[in-house]
PDB file of C-alpha atoms in Angstrom:
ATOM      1  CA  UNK A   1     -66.203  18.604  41.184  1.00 55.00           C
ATOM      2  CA  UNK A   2     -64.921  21.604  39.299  1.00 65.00           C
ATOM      3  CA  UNK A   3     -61.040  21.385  39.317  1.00 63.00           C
ATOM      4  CA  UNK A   4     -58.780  24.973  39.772  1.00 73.00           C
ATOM      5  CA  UNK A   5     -55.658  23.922  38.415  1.00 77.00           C
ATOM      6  CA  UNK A   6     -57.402  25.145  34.853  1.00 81.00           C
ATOM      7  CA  UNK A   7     -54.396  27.441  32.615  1.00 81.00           C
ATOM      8  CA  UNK A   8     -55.895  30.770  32.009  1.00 88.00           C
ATOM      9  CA  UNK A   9     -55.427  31.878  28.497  1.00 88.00           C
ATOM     10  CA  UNK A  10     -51.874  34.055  30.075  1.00 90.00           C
ATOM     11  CA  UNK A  11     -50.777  30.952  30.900  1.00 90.00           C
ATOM     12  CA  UNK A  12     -51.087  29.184  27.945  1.00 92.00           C
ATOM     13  CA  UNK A  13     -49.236  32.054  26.202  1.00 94.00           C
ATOM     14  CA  UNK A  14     -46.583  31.828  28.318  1.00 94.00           C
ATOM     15  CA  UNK A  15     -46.360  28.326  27.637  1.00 94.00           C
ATOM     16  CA  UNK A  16     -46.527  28.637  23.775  1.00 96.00           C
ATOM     17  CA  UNK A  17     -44.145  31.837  23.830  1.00 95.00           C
ATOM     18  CA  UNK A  18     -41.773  29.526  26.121  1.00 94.00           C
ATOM     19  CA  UNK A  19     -42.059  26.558  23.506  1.00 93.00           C
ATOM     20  CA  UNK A  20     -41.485  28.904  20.456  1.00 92.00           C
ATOM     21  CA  UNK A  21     -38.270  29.881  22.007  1.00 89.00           C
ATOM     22  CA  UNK A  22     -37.299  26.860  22.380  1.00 87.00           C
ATOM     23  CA  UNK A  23     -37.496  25.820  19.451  1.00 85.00           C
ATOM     24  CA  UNK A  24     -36.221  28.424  17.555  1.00 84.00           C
ATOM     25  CA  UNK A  25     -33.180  29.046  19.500  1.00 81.00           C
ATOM     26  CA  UNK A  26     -32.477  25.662  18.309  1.00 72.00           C
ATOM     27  CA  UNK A  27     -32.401  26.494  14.746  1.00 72.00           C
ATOM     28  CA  UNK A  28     -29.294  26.326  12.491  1.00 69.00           C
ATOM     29  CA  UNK A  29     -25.582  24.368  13.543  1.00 68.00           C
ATOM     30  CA  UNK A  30     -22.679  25.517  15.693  1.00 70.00           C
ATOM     31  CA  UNK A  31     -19.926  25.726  13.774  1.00 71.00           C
ATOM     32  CA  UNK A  32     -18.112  27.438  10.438  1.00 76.00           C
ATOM     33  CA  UNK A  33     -20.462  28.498   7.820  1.00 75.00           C
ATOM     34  CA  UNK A  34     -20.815  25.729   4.538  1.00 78.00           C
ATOM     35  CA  UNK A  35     -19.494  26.331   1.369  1.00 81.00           C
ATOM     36  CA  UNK A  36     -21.734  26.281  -1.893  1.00 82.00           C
ATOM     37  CA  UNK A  37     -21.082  22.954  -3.672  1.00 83.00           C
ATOM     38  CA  UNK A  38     -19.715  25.086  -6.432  1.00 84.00           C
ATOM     39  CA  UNK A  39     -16.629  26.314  -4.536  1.00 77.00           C
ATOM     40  CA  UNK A  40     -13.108  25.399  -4.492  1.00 74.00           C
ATOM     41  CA  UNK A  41     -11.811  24.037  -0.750  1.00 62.00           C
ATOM     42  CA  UNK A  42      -9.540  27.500   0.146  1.00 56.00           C
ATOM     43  CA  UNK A  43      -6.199  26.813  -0.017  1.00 54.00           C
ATOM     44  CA  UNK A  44      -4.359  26.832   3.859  1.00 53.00           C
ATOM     45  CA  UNK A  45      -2.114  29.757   4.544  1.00 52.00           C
ATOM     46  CA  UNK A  46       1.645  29.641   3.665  1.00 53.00           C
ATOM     47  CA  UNK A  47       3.782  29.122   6.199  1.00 55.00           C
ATOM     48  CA  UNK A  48       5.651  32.140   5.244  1.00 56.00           C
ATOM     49  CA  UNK A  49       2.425  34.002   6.145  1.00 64.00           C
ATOM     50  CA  UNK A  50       3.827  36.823   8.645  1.00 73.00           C
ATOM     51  CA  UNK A  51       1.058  38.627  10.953  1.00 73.00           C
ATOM     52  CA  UNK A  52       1.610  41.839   9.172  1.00 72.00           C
ATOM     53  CA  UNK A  53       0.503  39.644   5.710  1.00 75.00           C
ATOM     54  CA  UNK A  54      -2.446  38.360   7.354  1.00 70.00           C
ATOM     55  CA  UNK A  55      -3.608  41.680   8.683  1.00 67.00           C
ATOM     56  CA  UNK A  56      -3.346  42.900   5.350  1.00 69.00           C
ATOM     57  CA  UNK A  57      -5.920  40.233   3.498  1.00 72.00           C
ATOM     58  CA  UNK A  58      -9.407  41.240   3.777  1.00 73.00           C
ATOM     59  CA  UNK A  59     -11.783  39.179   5.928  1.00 73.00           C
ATOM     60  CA  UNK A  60     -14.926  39.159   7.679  1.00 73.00           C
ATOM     61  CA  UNK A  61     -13.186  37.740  10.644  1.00 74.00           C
ATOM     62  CA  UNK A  62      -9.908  40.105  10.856  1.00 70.00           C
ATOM     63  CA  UNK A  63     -11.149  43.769  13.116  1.00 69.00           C
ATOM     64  CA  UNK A  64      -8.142  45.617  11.964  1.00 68.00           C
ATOM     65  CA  UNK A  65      -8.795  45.574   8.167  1.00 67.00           C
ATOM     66  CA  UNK A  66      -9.053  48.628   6.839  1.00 65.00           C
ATOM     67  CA  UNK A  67      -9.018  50.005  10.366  1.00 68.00           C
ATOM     68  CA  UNK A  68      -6.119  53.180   9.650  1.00 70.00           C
ATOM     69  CA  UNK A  69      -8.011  53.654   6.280  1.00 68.00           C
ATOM     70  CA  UNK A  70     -10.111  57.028   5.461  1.00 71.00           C
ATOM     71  CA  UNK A  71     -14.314  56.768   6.328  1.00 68.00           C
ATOM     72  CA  UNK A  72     -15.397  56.030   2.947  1.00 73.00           C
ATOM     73  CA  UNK A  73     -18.068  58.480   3.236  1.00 74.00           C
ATOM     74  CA  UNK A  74     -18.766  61.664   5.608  1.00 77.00           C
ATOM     75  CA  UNK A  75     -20.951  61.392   8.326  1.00 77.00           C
ATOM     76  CA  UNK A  76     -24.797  62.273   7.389  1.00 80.00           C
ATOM     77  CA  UNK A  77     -26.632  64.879   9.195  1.00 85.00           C
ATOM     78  CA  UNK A  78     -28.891  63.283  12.575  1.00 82.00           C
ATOM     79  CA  UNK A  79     -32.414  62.295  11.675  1.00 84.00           C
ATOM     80  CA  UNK A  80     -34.965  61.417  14.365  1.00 85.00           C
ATOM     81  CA  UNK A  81     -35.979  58.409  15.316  1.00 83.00           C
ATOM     82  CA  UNK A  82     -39.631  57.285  17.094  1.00 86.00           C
ATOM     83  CA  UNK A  83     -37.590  55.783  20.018  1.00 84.00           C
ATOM     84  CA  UNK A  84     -34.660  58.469  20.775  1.00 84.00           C
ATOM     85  CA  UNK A  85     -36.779  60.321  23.882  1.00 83.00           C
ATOM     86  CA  UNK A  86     -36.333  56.837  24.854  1.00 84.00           C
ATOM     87  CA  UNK A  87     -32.990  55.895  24.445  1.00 79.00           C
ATOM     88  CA  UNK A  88     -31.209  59.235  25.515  1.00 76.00           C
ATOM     89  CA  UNK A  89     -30.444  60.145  21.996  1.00 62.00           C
TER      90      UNK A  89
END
């Protein structure tokens, strides 16, 4: 007896494309990014930080850094790009 519940090669991709996301959306750690071994522990803000201070110190997590600064460069002319018809550009 010949059985039907046989995966057809879509299936199996689905199954392997399903697995492969799994597994990498796994990757890496939730949390704050680790410091080389090299580096100092940063030292904790002062206490007589203000807000205005704080906005003031560069940082990869502070949005309004540098935000009522001048564009460091003027905009560059439009080039095409293969997908544009597509995405309304």
């Amino acid at each position: 007896m010949i059985s039907k519940n046989r995966l057809t090669p879509s299936g199996w991709a689905i199954i392997v494309l399903g697995a492969a996301t799994l597994a990498l959306g796994g990757c890496g750690r939730k949390g704050p990014l680790d410091l080389p071994p090299t580096a100092n522990a940063a030292p904790a803000a002062a206490p007589g930080d203000t807000e205005r201070e704080r906005a003031a110190q560069p940082s990869v997590f502070n949005p309004t850094y540098g935000s009522d600064a001048a564009p460091a460069a003027s905009k560059g002319n439009k080039r095409s790009f293969v997908l544009d018809p597509l995405l309304g550009n």
